[in-house]
Every structure is written in C-alpha cells, then in structure tokens.
Coordinates of C-alpha atoms in Angstrom, one line a residue:
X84 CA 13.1 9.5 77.3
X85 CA 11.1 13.2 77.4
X86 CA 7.7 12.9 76.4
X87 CA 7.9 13.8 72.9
X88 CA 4.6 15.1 72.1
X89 CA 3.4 12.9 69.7
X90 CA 3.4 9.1 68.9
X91 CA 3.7 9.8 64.7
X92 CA 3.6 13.1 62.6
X93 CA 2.8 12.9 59.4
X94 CA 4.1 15.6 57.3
X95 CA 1.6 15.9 54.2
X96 CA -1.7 15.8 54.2
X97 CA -3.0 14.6 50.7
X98 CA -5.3 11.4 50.5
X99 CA -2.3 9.2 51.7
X100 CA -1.1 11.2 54.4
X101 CA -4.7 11.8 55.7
X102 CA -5.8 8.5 55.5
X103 CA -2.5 7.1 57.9
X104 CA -3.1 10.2 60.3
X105 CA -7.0 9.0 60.6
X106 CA -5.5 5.3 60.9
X107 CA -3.3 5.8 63.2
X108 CA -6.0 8.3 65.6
X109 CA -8.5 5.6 65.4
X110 CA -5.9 3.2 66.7
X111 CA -5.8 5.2 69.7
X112 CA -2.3 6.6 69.1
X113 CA -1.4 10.6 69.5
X114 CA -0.8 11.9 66.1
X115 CA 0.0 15.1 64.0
X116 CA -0.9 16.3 60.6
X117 CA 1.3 18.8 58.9
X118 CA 0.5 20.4 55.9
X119 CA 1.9 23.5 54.2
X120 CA -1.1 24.6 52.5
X121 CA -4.5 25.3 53.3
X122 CA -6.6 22.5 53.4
X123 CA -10.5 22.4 52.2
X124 CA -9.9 26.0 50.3
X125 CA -11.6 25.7 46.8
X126 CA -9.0 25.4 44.4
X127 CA -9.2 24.8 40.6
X128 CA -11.0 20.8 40.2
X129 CA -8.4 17.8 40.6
X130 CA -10.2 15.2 38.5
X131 CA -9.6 12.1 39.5
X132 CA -11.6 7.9 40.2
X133 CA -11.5 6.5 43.3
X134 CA -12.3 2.5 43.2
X135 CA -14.7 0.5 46.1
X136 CA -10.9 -0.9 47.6
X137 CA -9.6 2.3 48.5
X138 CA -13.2 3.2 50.0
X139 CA -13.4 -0.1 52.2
X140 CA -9.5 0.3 53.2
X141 CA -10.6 3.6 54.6
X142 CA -14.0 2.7 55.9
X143 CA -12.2 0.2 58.5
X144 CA -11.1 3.5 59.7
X145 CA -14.3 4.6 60.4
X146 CA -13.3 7.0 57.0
X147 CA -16.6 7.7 55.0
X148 CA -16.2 9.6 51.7
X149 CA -19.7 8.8 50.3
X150 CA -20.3 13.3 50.7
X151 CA -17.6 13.6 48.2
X152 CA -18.1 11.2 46.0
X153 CA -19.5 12.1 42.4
X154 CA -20.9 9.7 39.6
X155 CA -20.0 6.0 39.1
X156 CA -18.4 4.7 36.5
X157 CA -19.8 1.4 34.4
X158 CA -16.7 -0.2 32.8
X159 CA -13.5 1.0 30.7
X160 CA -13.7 0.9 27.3
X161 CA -10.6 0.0 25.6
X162 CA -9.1 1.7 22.3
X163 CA -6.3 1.1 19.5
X164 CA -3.9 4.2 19.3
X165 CA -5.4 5.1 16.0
X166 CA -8.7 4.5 17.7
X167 CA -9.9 2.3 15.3
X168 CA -10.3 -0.8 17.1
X169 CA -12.0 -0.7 20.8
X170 CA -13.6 -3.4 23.3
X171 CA -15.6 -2.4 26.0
X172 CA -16.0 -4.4 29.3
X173 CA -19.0 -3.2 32.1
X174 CA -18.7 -4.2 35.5
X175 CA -21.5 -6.1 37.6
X176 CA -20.7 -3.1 40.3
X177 CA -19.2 0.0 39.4
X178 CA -15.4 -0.4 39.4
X179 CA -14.7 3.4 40.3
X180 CA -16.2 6.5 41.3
X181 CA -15.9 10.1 40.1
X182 CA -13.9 12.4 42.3
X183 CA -12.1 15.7 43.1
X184 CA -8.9 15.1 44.5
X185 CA -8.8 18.3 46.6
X186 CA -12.6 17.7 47.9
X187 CA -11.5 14.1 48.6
X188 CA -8.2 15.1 50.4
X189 CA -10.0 17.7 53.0
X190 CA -12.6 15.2 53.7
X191 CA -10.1 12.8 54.3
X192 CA -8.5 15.5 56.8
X193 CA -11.1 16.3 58.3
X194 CA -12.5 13.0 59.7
X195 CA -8.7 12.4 60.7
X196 CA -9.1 15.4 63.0
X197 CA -12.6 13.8 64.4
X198 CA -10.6 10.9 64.7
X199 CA -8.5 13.0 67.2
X200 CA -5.5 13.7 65.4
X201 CA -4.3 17.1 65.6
X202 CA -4.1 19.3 62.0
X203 CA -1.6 21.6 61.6
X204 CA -2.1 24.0 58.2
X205 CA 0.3 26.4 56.9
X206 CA 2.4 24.6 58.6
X207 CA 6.1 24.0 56.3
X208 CA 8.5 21.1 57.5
X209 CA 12.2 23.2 57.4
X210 CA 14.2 20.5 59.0
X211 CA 14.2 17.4 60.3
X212 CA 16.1 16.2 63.5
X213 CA 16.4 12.7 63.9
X214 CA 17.0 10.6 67.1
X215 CA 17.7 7.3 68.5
X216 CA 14.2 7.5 70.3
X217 CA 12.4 10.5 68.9
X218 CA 12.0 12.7 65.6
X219 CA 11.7 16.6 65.9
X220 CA 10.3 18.7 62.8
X221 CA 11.2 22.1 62.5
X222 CA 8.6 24.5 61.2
X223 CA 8.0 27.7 60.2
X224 CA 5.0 28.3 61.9
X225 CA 4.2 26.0 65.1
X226 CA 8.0 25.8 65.8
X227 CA 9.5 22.4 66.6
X228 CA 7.3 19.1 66.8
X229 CA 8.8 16.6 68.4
X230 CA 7.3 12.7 68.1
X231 CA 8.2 9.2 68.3
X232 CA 7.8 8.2 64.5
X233 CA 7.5 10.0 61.5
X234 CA 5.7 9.4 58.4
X235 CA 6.4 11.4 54.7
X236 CA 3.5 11.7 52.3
X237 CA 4.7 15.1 50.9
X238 CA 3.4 13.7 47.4
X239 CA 5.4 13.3 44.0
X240 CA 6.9 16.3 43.8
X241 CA 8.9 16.2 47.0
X242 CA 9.9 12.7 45.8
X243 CA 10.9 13.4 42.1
X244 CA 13.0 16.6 43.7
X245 CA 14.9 14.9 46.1
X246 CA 16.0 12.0 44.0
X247 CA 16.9 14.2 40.9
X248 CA 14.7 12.0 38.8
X249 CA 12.1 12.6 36.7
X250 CA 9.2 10.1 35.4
X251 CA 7.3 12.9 33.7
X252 CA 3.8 14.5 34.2
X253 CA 0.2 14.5 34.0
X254 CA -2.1 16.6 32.5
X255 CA -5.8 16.3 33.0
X256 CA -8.5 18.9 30.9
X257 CA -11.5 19.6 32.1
X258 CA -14.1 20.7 29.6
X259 CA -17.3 21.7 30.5
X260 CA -20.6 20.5 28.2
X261 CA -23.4 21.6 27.3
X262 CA -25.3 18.3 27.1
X263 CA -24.8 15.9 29.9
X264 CA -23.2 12.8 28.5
X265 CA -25.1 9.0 29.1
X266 CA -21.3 7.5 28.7
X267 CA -20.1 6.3 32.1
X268 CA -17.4 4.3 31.1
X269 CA -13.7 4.9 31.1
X270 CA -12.2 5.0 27.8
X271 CA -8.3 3.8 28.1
X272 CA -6.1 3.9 24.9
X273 CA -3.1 1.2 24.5
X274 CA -0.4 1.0 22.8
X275 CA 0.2 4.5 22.7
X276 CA 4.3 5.6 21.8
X277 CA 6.5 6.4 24.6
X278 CA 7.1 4.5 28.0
X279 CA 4.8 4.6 30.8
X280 CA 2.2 6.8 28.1
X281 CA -1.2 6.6 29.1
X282 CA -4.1 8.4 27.6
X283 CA -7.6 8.3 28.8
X284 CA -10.8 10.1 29.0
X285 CA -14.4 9.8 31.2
X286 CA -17.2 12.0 31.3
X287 CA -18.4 12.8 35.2
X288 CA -21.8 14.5 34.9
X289 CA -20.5 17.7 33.7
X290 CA -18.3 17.9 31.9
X291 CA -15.3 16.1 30.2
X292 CA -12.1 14.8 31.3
X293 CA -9.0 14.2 29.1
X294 CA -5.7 12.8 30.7
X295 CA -2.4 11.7 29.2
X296 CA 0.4 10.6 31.1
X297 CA 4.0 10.6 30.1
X298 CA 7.4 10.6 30.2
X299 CA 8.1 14.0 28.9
X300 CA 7.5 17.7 30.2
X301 CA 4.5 19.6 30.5
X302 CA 4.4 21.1 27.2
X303 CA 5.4 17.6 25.3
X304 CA 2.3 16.2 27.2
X305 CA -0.1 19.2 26.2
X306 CA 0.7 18.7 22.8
X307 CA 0.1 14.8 22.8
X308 CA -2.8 15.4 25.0
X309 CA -4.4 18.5 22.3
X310 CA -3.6 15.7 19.3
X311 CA -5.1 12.6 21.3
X312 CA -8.1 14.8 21.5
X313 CA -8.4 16.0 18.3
X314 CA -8.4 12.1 16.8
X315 CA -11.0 11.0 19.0
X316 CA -13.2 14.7 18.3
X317 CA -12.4 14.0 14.5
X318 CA -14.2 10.2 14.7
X319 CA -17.2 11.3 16.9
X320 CA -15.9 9.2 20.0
X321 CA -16.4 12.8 22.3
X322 CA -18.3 15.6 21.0
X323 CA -16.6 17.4 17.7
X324 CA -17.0 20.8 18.7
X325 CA -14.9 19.9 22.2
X326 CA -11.6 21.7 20.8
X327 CA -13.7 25.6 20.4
X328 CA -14.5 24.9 24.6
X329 CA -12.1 25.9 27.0
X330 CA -10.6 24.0 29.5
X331 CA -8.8 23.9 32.6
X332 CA -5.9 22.0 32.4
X333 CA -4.1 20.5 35.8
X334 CA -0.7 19.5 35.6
X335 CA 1.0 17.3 38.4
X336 CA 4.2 15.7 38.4
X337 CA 5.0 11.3 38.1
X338 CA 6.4 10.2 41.1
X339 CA 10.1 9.1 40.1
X340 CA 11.7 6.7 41.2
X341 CA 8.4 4.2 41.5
X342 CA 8.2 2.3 44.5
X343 CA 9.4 -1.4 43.1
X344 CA 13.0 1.1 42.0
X345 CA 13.2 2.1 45.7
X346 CA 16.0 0.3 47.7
X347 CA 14.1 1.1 50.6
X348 CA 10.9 3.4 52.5
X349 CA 12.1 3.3 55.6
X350 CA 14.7 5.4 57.6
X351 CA 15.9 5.7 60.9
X352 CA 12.4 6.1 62.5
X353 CA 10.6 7.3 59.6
X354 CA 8.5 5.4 56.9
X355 CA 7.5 7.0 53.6
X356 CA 4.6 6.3 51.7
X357 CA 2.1 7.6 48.9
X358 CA 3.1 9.1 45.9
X359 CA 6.3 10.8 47.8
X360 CA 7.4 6.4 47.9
X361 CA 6.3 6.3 44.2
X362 CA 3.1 4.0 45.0
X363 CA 1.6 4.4 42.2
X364 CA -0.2 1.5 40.2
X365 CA 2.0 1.1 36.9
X366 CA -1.4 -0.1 34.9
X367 CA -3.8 2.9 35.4
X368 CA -1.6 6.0 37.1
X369 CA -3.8 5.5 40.0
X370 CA -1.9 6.9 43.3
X371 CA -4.9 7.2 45.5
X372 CA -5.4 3.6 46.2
X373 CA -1.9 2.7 46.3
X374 CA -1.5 5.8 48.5
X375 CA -4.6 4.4 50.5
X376 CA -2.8 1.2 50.8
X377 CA 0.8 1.9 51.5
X378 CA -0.8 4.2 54.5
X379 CA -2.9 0.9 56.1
X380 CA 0.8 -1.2 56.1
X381 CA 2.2 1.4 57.4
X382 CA -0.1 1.9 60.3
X383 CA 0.1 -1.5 60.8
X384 CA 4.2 -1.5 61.2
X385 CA 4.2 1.3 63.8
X386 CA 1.6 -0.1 65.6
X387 CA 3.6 -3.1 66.5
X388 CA 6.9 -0.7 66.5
X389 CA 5.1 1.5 69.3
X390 CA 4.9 -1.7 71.6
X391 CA 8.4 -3.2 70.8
X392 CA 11.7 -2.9 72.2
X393 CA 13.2 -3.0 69.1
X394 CA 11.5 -0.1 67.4
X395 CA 13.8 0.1 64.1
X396 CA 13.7 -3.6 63.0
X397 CA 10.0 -3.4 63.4
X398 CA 10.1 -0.1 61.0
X399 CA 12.3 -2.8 58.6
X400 CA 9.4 -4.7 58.0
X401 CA 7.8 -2.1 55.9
X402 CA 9.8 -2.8 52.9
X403 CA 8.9 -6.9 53.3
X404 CA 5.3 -6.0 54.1
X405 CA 4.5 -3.7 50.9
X406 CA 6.7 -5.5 48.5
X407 CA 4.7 -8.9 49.2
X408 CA 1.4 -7.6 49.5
X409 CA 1.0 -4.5 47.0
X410 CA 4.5 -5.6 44.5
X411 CA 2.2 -7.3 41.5
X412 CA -0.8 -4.8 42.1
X413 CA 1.9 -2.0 40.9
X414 CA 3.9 -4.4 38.5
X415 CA 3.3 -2.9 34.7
X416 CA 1.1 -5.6 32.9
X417 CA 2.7 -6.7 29.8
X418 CA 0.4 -4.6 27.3
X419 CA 3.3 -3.3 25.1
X420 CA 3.8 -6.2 23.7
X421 CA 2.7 -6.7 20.2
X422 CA 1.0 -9.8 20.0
X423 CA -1.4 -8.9 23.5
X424 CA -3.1 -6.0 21.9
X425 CA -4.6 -7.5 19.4
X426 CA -6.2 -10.5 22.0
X427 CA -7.5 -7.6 23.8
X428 CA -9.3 -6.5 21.2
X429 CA -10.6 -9.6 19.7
X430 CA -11.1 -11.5 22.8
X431 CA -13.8 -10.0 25.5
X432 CA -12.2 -12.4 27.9
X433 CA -8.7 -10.8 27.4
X434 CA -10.4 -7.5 27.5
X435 CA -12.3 -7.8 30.7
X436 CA -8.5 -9.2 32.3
X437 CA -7.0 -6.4 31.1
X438 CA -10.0 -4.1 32.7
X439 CA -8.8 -6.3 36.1
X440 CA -5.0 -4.8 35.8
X441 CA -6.5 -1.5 35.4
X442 CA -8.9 -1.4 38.1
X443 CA -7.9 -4.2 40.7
X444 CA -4.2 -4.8 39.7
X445 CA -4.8 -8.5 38.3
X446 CA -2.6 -10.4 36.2
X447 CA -3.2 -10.2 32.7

C-alpha cells in the first residue's frame, strides 16, 4: 500500500471534529482537518454552556479552553409551562460554563493544529473515494487527500440532509441589557407541548439568552420562542421591557435521525460522530459534550484499528463502544409524563435528579 498521506482526516471542524483531530495528533498519529469555512473569523455570537465533563475529556488531550470560557453557571431552575410553579436546585460546583460556540470551535482548532495536525480551511469535501486500505477526499481547493481513516463531523445539517429527515430547529436570542443580571442559574421549562420542545433561558454577563427547541420550522419556533418570552417578561421572571430590545436570533438545525435511531456510525473505513451521528443529549439539547464524547471513542477505535490487521472489524466496535458507554446519557428522561412533573416541583430531591439528567445525563 502507497503512503497515503495521512493516518485520519476529519472533514468538519466544529467542537467535535476539533476535539478528535487534537485527539488523535496528541496520540502521535498524522492527521488532517478539513473545514469549508473560515475558522476563528468573528461571526454573529453562538450562545451556548459547556459542562466540567466535556472540559476534562478535552483536557486529557492536553485541550485547554479556560481563554474562551465566559461566566459560570450556579444551578437550573426549573419552571411549569404556565410558569407558575418552579424549583430551583444550585450546584456545590458550577455544573456549566458560559460559551460562544464559534470562539470555542477555533480554539478547539487551533490547539489541534499545535497538537500537530494539519488545518485545512476553505477547504469543501466534493467526493469521497473509498478503498479497501485507504480513503481519498476530493476537494475544491487542496485537491485530493488521501488517508487511512476517515472521520465525519460535518455537523446536523449535513446529517438531517442526507437522511431526508428532519427533527426541527433551534433558535437562540441574544438580548443585550442594560443592567448586568446577579441570576446565574439556568432556567429550564417542562412540560412544554410538542415532542422533543425545550425552552430555556440564562443570563451570561451581558446580556440575555432565550432558546427553544422544536420539532417544527424556523418560523413555528420564533413564534413559540417570541410567546415563551413574552409569559416570562409579563410575570417579572426576566426584565419586562426585554420585548422593545433587539436581538440577534441564531437558528441551527436538530440533528435527525438521533444517534440511538442510527443502525449504525460506521462505514467502510469511516466513523461518524458529533451532531452529523445525531449525538446529541435528548434531556438538555446539549451536542457539545456528546460531540466531545463520541470524538474520545472514536479516537480510541482507530487507535487500536491503526495497529490491527483487521482494520474494519476494529472500526465495528464503534457502534458497541458508544451505545454501552454514552446510550442512557442520550436516553430522553421520562419528564412527559404527567405524574413526574408535579414530584419535581414539590420534591427538591426529584428536582435536583432531574437537574442530573440535564447536566450529567442521570437517571431520573
């Protein structure tokens, strides 16, 4: 066999591809990062939390985000739909930390590269030849890549477009304040209508953030977001003159299928993982840890492929590996049930268990 360039490309270099391209570098292996846009260019703010387990999964990687990452949170607090019943529950440490995905994704690239793996920007994946004992990519800019493995992380978008499915979107609001808030807690609200609906909001230092997730398009989303925050302006839960700001909205799309609906990640040489694998914590909406996470397995299946003479059953293992070790972190909790929800609220003991589903994945 030629030499073919590289041990792994990764193609995608959001949190999840960077992290396995800094992995696999640190392991010593010869890897490349593709990416088709520009990477560390300001772009509008990507709210987002990132929790103390995705921090020490990429700290054994000699990965340290502690530049990017902004204030930390204290607890969630938990609220009826009508938001008139909450809970709160504070954390001995803080559970998660403020973040901008875009600032959080460069940083994660660039430490890949000190690492020693090679970044490749502007850099679109057109085709995809695939071998019994090598992968080429075909792009439109460094011509063809050639490589022993290769990993996808092209994000939720790719995923939802090449499965003709669609989960629905998220849209985040960012609102800018005039007076810094004291509130560091994450407010969650349960029970909301819809499948797979989840509304939240969190102040970071300056400003604040408004998210809903669910199952229908962007402008059925805007809407339920504008009305979620109009009910929580109307009882004094965030300020009441929040609706006469202006704010910048980010939309990104739900990875469809999710991972457990997968029949498998793994292809003839090739592993796929992040939100482009639909690992994506059913509880919260979190991808970045789940991202995080399905990018250490996977590091840790093609190291032991690259030193095996049976390279694809090695690469088989992926799909036993995540499935027994991340399945009941992205297992829904049972919250739409109607005699849970009212524990939760009645019962601080229930409330700080459902505060471990949200943050850590526990069992309700």
């Amino acid at each position: 066999m030629r030499d073919p360039g590289s041990d792994v490309l990764v193609v995608g270099a959001g949190v999840a591809g960077g992290a396995c391209a800094a992995m696999l570098a640190q392991a010593g292996l010869r890897v490349a990062l593709i990416e088709e846009r520009p990477i560390g260019v300001a772009t509008d703010p990507t709210p987002e939390w990132v929790t103390p387990a995705t921090l020490e999964c990429l700290r054994t990687a000699e990965v340290d985000l502690s530049s990017v990452l902004g204030p930390p949170l204290s607890g969630v607090t938990f609220h009826s739909a009508d938001l008139t019943q909450q809970i709160e529950s504070l954390q001995a440490d803080p559970p998660a930390y403020c973040v901008d995905y875009g600032a959080l994704a460069a940083e994660v690239a660039r430490q890949a590269a000190g690492l020693g793996a090679h970044v490749l920007t502007g850099c679109r994946a057109t085709s995809v030849e695939l071998s019994e004992d090598a992968v080429t990519v075909v792009t439109n800019k460094e011509g063809p890549l050639r490589g022993r493995f290769l990993v996808w992380a092209t994000g939720a978008e790719a995923s939802t477009n090449s499965n003709g499915a669609k989960a629905g979107c998220v849209v985040t609001v960012q609102r800018p304040l005039t007076a810094v808030s004291g509130d560091r807690s994450m407010h969650w609200v349960l029970g909301l209508p819809g499948e797979r609906t989840l509304g939240c909001w969190w102040f970071d230092g300056s400003g604040l953030m408004m998210r809903l997730q669910g199952r229908g398009d962007k402008v059925g989303v805007c809407r339920e977001l504008d009305e979620l925050t109009e009910r929580a302006a109307s009882v004094r839960m965030i300020p009441c003159d929040v609706m006469g700001v202006r704010g910048k909205g980010v939309v990104r799309t739900v990875a469809a299928p999710l991972a457990l609906e997968f029949d498998s990640h793994v292809g003839k040489n090739t592993l796929t993982i992040g939100e482009a694998g639909g690992f994506i914590a059913s509880s919260s909406g979190d991808g970045i840890y789940p991202g995080v996470w399905s990018a250490r397995l996977a590091v840790d299946t093609l190291l032991c492929a690259v030193g095996s003479r049976h390279t694809q059953d090695e690469l088989q293992g992926f799909d036993t590996l995540w499935r027994s070790t991340m399945g009941e972190y992205l297992r829904p909790p049972d919250t739409d049930t109607p005699f849970l929800l009212p524990i939760i609220f009645s019962n601080r003991r229930m409330a700080d268990r459902m505060a471990g589903a949200l943050w850590r994945g526990e069992n309700v």
